[in-house]
PDB file of C-alpha atoms in Angstrom:
ATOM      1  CA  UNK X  27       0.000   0.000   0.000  1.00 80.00           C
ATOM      2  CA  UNK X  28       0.980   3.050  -1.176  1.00 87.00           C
ATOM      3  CA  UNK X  29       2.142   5.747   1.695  1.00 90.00           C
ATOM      4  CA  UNK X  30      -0.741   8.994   0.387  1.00 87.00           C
ATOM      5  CA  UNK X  31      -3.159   5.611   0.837  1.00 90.00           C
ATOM      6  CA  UNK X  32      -1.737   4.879   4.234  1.00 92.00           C
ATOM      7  CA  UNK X  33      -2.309   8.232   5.060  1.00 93.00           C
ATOM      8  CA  UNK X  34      -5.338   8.938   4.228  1.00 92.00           C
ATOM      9  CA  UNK X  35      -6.720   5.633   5.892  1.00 94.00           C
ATOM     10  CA  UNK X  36      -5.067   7.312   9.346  1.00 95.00           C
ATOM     11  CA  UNK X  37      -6.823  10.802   8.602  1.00 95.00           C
ATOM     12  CA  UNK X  38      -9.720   9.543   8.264  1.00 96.00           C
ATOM     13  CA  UNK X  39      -9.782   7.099  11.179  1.00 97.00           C
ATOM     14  CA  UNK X  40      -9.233  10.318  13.116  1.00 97.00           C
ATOM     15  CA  UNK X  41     -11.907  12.197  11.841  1.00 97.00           C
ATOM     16  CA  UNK X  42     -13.917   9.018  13.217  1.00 97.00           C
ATOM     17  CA  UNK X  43     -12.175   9.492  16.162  1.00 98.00           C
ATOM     18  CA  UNK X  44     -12.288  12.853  17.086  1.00 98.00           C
ATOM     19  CA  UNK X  45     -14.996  14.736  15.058  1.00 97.00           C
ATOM     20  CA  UNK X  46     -18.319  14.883  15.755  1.00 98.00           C
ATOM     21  CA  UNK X  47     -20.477  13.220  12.245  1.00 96.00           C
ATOM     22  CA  UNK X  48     -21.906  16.848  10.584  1.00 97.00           C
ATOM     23  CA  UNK X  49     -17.998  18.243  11.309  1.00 98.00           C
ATOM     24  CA  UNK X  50     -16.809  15.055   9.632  1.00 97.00           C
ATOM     25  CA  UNK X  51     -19.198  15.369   6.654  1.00 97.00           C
ATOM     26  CA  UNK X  52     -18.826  18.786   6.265  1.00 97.00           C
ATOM     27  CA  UNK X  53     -14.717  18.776   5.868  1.00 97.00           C
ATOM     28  CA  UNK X  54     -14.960  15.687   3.488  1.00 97.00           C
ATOM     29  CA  UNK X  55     -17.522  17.362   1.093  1.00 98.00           C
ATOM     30  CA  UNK X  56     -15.065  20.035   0.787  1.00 98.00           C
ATOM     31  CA  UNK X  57     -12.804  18.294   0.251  1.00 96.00           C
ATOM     32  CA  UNK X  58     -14.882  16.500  -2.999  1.00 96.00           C
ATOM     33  CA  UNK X  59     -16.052  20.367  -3.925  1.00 97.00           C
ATOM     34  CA  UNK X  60     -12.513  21.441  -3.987  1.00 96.00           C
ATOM     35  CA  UNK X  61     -11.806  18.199  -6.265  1.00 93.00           C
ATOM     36  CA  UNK X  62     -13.887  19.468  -9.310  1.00 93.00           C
ATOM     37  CA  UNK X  63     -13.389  22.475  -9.091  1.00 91.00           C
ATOM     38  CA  UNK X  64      -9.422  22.101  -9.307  1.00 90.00           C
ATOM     39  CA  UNK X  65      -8.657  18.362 -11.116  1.00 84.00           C
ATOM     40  CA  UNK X  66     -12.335  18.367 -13.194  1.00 86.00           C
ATOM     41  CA  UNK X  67     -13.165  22.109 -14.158  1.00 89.00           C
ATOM     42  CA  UNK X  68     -13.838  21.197 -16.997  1.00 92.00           C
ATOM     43  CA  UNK X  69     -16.331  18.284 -16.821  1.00 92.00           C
ATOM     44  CA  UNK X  70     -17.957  21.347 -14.340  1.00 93.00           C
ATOM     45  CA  UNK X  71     -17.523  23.799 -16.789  1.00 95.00           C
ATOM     46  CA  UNK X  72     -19.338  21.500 -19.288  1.00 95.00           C
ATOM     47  CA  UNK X  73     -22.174  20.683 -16.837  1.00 96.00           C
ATOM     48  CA  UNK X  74     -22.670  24.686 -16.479  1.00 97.00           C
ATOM     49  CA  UNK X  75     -22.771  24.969 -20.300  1.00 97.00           C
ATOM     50  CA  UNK X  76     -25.184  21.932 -20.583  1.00 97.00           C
ATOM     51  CA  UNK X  77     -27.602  23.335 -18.040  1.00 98.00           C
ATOM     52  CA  UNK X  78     -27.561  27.260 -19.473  1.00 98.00           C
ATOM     53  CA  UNK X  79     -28.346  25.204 -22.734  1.00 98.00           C
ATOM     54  CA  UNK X  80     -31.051  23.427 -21.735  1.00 98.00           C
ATOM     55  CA  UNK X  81     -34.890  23.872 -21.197  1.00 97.00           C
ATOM     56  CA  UNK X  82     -35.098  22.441 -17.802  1.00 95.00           C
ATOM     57  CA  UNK X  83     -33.763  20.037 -14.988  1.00 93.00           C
ATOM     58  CA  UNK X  84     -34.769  16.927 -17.209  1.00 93.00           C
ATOM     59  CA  UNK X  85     -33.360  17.729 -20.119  1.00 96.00           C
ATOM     60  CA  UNK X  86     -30.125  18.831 -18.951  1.00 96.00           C
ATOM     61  CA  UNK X  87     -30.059  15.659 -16.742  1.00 96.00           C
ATOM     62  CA  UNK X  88     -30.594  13.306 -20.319  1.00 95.00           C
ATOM     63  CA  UNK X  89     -27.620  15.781 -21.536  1.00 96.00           C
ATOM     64  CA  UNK X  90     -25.247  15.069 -18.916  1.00 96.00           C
ATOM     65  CA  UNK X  91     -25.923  11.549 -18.705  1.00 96.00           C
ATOM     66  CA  UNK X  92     -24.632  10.879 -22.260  1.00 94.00           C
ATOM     67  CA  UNK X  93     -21.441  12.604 -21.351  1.00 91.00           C
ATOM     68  CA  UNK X  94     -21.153  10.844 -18.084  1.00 89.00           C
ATOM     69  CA  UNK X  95     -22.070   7.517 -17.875  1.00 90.00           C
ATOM     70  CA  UNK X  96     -21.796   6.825 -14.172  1.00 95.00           C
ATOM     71  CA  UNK X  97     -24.978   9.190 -13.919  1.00 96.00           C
ATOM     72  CA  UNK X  98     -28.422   6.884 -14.481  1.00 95.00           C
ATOM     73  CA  UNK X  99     -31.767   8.388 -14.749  1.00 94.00           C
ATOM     74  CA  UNK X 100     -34.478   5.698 -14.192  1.00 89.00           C
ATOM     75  CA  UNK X 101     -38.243   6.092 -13.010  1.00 85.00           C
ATOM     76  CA  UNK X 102     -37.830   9.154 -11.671  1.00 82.00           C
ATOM     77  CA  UNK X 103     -34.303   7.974  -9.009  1.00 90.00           C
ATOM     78  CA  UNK X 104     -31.449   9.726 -10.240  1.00 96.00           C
ATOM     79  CA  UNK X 105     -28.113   8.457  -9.088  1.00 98.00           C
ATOM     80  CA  UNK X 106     -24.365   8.534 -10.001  1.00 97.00           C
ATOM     81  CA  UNK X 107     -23.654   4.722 -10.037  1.00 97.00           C
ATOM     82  CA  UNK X 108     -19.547   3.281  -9.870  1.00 95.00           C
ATOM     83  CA  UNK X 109     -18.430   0.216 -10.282  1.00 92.00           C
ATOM     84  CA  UNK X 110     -15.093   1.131  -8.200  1.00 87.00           C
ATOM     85  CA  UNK X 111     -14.265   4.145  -6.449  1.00 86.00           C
ATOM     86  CA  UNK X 112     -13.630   6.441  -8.789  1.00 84.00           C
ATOM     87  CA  UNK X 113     -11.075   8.219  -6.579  1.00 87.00           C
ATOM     88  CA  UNK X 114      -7.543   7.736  -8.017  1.00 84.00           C
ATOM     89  CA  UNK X 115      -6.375   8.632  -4.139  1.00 81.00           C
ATOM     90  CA  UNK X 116      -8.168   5.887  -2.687  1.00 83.00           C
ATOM     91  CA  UNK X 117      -9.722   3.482  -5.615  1.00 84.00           C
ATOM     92  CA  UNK X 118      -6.850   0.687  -4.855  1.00 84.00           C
ATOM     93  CA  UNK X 119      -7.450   0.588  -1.299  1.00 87.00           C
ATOM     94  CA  UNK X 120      -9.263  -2.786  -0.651  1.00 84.00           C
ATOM     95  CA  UNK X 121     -12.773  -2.362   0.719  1.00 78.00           C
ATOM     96  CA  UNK X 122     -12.924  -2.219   4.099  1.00 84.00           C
ATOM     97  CA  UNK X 123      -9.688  -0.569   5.026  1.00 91.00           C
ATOM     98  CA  UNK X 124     -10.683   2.642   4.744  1.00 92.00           C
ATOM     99  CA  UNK X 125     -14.121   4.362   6.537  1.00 94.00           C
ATOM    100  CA  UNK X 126     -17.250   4.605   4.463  1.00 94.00           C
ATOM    101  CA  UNK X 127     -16.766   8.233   6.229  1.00 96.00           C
ATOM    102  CA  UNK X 128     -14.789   9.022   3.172  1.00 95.00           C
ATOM    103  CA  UNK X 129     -17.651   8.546   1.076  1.00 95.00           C
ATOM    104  CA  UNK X 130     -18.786  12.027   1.810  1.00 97.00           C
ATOM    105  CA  UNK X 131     -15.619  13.093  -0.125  1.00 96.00           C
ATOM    106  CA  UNK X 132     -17.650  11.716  -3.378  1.00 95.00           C
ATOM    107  CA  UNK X 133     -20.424  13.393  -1.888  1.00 97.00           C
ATOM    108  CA  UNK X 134     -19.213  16.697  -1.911  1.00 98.00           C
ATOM    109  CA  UNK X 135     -17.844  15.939  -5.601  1.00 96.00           C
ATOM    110  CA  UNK X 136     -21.623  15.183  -6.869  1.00 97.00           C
ATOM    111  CA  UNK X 137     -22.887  18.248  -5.501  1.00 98.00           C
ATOM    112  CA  UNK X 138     -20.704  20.805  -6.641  1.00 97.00           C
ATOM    113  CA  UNK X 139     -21.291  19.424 -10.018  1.00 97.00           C
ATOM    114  CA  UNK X 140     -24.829  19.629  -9.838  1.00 97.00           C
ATOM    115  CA  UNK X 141     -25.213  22.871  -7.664  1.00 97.00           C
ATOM    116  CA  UNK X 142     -21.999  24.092  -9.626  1.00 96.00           C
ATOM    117  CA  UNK X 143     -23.776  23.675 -12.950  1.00 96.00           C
ATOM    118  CA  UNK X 144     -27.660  24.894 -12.290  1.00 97.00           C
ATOM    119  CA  UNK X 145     -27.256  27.148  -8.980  1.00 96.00           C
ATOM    120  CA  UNK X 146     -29.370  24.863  -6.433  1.00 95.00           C
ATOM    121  CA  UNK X 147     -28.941  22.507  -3.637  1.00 96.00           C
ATOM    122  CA  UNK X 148     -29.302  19.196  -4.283  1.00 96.00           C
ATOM    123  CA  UNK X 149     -29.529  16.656  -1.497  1.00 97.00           C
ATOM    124  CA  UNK X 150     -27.115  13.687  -2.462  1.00 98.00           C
ATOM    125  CA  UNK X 151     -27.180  10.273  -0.185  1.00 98.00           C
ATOM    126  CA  UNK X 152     -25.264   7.364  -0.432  1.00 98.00           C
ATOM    127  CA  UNK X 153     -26.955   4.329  -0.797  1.00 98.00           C
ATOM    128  CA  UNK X 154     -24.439   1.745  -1.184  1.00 96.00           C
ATOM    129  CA  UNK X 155     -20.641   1.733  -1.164  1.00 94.00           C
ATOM    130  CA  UNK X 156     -18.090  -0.219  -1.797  1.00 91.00           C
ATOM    131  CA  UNK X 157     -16.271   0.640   1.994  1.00 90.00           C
ATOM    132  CA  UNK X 158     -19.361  -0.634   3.582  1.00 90.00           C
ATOM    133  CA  UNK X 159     -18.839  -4.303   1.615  1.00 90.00           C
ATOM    134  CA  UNK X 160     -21.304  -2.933  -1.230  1.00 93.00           C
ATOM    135  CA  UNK X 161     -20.627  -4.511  -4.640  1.00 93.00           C
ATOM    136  CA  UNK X 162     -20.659  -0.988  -6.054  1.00 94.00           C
ATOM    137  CA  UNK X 163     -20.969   2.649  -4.957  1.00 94.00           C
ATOM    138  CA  UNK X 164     -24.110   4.464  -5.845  1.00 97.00           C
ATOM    139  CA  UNK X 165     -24.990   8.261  -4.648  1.00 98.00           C
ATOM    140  CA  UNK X 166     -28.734   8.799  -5.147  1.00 98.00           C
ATOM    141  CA  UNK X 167     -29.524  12.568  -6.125  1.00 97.00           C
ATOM    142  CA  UNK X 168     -32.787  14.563  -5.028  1.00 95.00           C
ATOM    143  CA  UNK X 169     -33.126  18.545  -7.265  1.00 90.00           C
TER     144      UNK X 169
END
């Protein structure tokens, strides 16, 4: 195991520790807002472009779904569905080493894109995850 792996297994085993669950979320989702904005501007920049271009929620949802595939739109669930992590910091970790409290990282990545892109909140959960022993991760989306 890589050392930055390492690391960030101990970091966040001591926000477990020592951090009370909304601090936790709240530092993690940052830290996933700060990710696209700096190492995916332009897949946000896109999703802004997308939205301005489109003639409401639905349709600019279709639109970014053929440009991102992880995002499925079925009977009315949205959700941003990964096979692996899709975080190159952690996706080699094997599951279970690592919190699902780092989840919230990918949380904080979904909606930035989403609030980034049509200026409003967005509630994301996650509903399975591949720390917890899930098969897959999948972050359900509510506009």
């Amino acid at each position: 195991m890589k050392r930055s792996e390492k690391m960030m297994i101990n970091l966040v085993d001591g926000f477990d520790k020592h951090l009370e669950t909304e601090k936790k979320i709240l530092l993690l989702e940052e830290c996933g807002r700060k990710c696209i904005q700096d190492r995916h501007e332009e897949l946000l920049q896109d999703a802004k472009e997308l939205y301005k271009n489109s003639n409401d929620m639905k349709e600019f949802l279709g639109k970014l779904s053929k440009r991102y595939e992880s995002l499925q739109i079925a009977n009315e669930e949205i959700a941003f569905v990964w096979e692996k992590c899709f975080c190159p910091i952690i996706n080699k970790i094997p599951a279970g080493e690592i919190s699902p409290t780092f989840c919230n990282c990918s949380r904080g990545w979904v909606k930035e894109l989403l609030e980034g892109a049509t200026e409003k909140p967005v509630e994301v959960f996650i509903d399975e995850s591949i720390t917890k022993g899930d098969t897959r991760c999948k972050l359900r989306v509510i506009i």
